CSV table of C-alpha atoms in Angstrom, one decimal:
chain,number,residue,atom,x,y,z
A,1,UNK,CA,-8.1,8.3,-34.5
A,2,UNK,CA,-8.1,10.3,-31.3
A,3,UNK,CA,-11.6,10.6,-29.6
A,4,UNK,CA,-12.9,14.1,-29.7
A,5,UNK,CA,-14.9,14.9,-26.4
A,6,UNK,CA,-16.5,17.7,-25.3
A,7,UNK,CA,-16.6,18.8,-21.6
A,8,UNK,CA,-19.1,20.7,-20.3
A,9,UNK,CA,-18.6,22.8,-16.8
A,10,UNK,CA,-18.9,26.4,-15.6
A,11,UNK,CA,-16.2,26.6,-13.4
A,12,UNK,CA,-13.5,27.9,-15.3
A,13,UNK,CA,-10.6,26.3,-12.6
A,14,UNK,CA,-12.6,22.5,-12.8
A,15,UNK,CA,-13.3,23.1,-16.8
A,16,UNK,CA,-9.2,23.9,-17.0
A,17,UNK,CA,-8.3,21.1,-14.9
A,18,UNK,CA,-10.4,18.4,-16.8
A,19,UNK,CA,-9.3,19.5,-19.4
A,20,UNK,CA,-5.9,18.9,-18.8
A,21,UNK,CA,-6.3,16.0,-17.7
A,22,UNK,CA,-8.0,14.0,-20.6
A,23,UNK,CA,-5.3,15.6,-22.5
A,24,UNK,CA,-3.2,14.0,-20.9
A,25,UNK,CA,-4.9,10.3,-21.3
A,26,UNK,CA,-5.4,11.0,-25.2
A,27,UNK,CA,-8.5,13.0,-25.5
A,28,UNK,CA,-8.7,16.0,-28.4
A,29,UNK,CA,-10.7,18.1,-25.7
A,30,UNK,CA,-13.1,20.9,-26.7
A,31,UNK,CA,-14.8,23.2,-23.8
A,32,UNK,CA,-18.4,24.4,-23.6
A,33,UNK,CA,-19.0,26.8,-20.7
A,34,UNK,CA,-22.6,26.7,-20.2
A,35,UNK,CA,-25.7,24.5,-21.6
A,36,UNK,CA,-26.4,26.9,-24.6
A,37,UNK,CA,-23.1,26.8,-25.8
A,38,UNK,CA,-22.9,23.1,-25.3
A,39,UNK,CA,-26.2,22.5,-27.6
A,40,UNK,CA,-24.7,24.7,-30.0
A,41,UNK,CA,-21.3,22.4,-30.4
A,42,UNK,CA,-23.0,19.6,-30.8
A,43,UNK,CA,-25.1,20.6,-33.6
A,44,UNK,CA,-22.6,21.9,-35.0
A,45,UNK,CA,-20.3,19.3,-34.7
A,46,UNK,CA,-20.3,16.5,-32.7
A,47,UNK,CA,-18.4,15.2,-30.6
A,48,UNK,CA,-17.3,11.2,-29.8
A,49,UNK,CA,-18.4,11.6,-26.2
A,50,UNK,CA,-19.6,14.3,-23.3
A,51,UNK,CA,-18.6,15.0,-20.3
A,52,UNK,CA,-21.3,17.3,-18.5
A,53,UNK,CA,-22.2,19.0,-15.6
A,54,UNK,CA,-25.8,19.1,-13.5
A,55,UNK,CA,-25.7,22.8,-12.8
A,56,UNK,CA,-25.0,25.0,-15.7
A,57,UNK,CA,-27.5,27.8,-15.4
A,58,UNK,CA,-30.7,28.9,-17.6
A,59,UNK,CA,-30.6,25.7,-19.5
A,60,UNK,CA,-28.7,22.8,-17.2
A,61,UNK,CA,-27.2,19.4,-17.5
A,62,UNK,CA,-30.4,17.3,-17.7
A,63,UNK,CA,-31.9,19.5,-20.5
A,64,UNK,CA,-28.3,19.3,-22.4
A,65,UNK,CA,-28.4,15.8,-22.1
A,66,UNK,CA,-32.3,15.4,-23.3
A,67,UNK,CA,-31.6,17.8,-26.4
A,68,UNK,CA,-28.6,15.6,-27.4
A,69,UNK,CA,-30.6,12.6,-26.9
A,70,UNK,CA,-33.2,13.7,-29.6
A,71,UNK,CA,-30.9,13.1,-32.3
A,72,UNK,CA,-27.4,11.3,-30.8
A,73,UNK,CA,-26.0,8.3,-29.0
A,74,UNK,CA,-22.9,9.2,-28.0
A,75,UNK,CA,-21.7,8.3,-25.0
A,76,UNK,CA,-22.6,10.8,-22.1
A,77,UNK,CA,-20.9,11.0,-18.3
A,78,UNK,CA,-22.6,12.8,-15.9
A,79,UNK,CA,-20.0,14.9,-13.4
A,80,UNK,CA,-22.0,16.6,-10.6
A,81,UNK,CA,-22.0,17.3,-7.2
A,82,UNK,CA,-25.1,16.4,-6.5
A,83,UNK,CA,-25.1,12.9,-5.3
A,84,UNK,CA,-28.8,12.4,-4.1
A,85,UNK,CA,-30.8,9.4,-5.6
A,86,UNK,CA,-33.2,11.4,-7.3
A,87,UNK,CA,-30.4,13.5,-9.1
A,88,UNK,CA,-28.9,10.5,-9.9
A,89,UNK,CA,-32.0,8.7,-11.2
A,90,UNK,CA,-33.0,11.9,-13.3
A,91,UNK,CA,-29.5,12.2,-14.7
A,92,UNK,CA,-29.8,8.8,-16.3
A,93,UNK,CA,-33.7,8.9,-16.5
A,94,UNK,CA,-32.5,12.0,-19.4
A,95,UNK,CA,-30.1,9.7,-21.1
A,96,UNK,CA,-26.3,9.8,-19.6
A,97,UNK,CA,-24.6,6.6,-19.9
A,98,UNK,CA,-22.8,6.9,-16.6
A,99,UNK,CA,-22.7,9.2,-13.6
A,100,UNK,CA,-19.8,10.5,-11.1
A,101,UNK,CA,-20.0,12.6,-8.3
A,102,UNK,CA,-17.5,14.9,-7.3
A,103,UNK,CA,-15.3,15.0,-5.5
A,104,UNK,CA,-13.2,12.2,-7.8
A,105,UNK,CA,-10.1,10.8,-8.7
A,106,UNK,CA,-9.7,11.8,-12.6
A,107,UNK,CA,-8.2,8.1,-13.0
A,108,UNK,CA,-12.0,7.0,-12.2
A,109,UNK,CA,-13.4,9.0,-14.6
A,110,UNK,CA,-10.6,7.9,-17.7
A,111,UNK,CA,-11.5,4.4,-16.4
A,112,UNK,CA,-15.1,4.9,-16.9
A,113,UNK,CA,-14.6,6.8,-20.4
A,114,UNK,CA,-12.8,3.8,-21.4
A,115,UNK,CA,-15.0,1.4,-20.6
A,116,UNK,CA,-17.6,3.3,-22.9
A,117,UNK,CA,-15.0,3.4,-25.3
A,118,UNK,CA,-14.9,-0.4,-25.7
A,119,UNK,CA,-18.5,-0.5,-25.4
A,120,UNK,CA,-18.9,1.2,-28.8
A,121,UNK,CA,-15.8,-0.1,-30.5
A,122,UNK,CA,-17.5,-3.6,-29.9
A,123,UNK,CA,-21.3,-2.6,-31.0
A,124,UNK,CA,-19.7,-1.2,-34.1
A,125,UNK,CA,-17.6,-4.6,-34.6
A,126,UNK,CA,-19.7,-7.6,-33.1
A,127,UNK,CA,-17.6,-10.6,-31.7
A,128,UNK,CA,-19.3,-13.8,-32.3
A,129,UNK,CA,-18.8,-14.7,-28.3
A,130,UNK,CA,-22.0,-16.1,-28.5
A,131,UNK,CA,-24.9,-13.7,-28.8
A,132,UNK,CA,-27.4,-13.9,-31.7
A,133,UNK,CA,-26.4,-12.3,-34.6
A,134,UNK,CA,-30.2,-11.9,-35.4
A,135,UNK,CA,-33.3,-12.6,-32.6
A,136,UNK,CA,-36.8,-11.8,-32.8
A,137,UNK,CA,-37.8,-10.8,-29.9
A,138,UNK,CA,-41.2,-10.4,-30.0
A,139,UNK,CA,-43.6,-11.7,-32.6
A,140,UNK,CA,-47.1,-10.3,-31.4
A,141,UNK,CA,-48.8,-8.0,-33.0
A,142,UNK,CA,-48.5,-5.4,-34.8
A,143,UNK,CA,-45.5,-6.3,-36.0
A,144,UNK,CA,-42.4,-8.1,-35.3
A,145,UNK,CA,-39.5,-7.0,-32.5
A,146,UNK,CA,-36.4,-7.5,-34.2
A,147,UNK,CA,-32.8,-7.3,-33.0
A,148,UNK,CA,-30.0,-7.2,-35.3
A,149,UNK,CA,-26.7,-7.1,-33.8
A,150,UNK,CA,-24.3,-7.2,-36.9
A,151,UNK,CA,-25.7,-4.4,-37.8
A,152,UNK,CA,-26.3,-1.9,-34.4
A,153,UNK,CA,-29.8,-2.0,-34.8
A,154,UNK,CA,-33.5,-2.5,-33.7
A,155,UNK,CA,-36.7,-2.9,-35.4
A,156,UNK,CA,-40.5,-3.3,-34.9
A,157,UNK,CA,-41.5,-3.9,-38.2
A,158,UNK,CA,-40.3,-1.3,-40.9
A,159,UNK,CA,-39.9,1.1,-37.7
A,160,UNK,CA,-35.7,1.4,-36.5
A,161,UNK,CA,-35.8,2.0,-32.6
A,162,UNK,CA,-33.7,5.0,-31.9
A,163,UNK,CA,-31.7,3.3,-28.4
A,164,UNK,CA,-28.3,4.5,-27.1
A,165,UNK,CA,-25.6,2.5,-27.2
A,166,UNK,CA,-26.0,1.6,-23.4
A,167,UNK,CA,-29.5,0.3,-24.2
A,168,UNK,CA,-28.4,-1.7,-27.2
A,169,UNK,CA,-25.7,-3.3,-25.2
A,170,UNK,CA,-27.9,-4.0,-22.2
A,171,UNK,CA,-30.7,-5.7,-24.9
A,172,UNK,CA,-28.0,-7.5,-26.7
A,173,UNK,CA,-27.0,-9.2,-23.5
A,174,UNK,CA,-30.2,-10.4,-22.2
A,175,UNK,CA,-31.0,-11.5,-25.8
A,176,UNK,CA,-27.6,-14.0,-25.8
A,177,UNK,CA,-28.9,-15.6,-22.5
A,178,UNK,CA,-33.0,-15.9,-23.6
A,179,UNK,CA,-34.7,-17.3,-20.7
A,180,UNK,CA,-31.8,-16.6,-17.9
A,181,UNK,CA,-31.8,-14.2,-14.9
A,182,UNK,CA,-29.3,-12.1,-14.9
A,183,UNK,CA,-28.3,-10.4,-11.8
A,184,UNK,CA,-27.4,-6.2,-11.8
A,185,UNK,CA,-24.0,-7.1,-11.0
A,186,UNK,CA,-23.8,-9.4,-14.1
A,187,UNK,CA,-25.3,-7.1,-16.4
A,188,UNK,CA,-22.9,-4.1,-14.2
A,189,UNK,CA,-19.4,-5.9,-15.3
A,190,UNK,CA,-20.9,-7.0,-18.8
A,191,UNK,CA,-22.1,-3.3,-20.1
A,192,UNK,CA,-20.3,-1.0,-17.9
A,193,UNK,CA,-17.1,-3.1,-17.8
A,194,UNK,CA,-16.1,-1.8,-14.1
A,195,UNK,CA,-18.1,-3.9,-11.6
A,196,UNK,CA,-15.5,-1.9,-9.1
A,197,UNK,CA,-17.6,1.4,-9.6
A,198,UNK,CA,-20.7,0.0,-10.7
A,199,UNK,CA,-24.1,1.5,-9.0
A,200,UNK,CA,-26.8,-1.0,-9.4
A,201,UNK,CA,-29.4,2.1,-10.2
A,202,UNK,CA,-27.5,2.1,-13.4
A,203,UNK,CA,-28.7,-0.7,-14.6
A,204,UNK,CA,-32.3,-0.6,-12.9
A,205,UNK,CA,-32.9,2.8,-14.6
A,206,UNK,CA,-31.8,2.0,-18.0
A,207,UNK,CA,-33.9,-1.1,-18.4
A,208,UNK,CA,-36.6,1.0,-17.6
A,209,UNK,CA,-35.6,3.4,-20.7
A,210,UNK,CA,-35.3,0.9,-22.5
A,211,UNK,CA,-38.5,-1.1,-21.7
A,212,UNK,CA,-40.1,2.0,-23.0
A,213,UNK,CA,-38.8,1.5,-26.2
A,214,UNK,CA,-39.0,-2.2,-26.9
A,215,UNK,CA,-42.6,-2.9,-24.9
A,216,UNK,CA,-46.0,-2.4,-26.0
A,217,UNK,CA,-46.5,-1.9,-22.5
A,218,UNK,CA,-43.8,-0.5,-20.6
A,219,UNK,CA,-45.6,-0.7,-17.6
A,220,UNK,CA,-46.3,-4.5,-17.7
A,221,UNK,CA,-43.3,-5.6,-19.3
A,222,UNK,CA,-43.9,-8.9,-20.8
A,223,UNK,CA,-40.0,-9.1,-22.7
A,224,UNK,CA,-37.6,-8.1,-20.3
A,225,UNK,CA,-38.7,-9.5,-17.1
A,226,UNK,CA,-37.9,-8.3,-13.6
A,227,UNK,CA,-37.2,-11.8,-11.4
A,228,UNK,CA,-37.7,-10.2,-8.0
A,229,UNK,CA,-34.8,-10.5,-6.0
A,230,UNK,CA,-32.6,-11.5,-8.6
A,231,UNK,CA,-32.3,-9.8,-11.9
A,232,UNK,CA,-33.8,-9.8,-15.4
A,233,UNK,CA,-34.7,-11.8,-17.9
A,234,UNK,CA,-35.4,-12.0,-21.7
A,235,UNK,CA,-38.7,-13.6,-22.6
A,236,UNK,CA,-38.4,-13.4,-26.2
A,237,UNK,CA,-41.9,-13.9,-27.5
């Protein structure tokens, strides 16, 4: 089935030209020219993946990306000229898988669209390479942490954690190596599948999304550990 992914830009020549592009590489493109007309697509219909832009107008890319984050987990890319850490950070900090700045090669942003590709083709159809099919991660009070990976999904207690797919992937990976530091690197070419491009702020800022989903308190983490210097680690509990 061809992927379905809407592109979100206001400049009519970069809109055009992305859009040929992905056409090109297999993509059924749709175009939204602004943030309220991007909102509007989605609930209407949504799309397998986004492509947005930071600076949209009235309503820009990071509130686009927070309003599709309140009820979807597709996979979101980030295309913006604005390349300071704090963009950056606030990008992902709203919910986009991945982040590119512009200028850029259009074969770096297909590579990074495929990557997220696989990503979800392989949450929807586990591999037994070796990670638990079934952990709990945390038995303390008031109810269990659970993670089911056969099934995509999350619980504390009778509660399903809403995480993106990014966040799933990243927990499913600590949770295969319980008690092992893994470096941002390893966790780069394991999730994001292109070590190459990989920024290590990827990874730093969505374990700090998810830590405030799967931690009584985010702000003393006590499952996912930071080892300073070197990584993280899963203390499941």
């Amino acid at each position: 089935m061809t992927p379905r992914l809407l592109v979100v830009e206001d400049d009519d020549h970069i809109r055009t030209a992305l859009r040929w592009a992905l056409e090109d590489e297999g993509y059924d493109v749709d175009e939204a020219v602004d943030g309220e007309d991007a909102c509007r697509q989605v609930s209407d219909s949504t799309p397998d993946m986004m492509v947005v832009d930071l600076m949209l107008g009235a309503v820009d890319g990071f509130a686009v990306i927070r309003e599709v984050r309140l009820g979807h987990d597709l996979p979101i890319i980030v295309v913006s000229a604005k390349a300071d850490t704090h963009d950056i950070v606030a990008a992902l900090e709203a919910g986009a898988d991945d982040y590119v700045t512009k200028p850029f090669e259009v074969k770096e942003l297909t590579a990074r669209l495929r990557a997220l590709r696989r990503r979800a083709g392989s949450s929807a159809h586990p591999t037994s390479r070796g990670a638990p099919r079934e952990v709990v991660l945390d038995e303390q009070p008031p109810a269990p942490l659970v993670l089911r990976e056969e099934s995509g999904t999350v619980h504390r207690g009778d509660e399903q954690l809403h995480l993106t797919l990014t966040e799933f992937r990243l927990l499913c990976e600590l949770a295969a190596s319980p008690g092992r530091v893994l470096s941002r690197q390893d966790l780069l070419q394991r999730v994001w599948e292109h070590g190459f491009f990989g920024d290590e702020r990827l990874v730093d800022v969505h374990i700090r999304r998810l830590r405030t989903k799967v931690e009584l308190d985010p702000g003393t983490p006590r499952i996912i550990v930071t080892v300073r210097g070197l990584g993280y680690r899963l203390d499941p509990r």
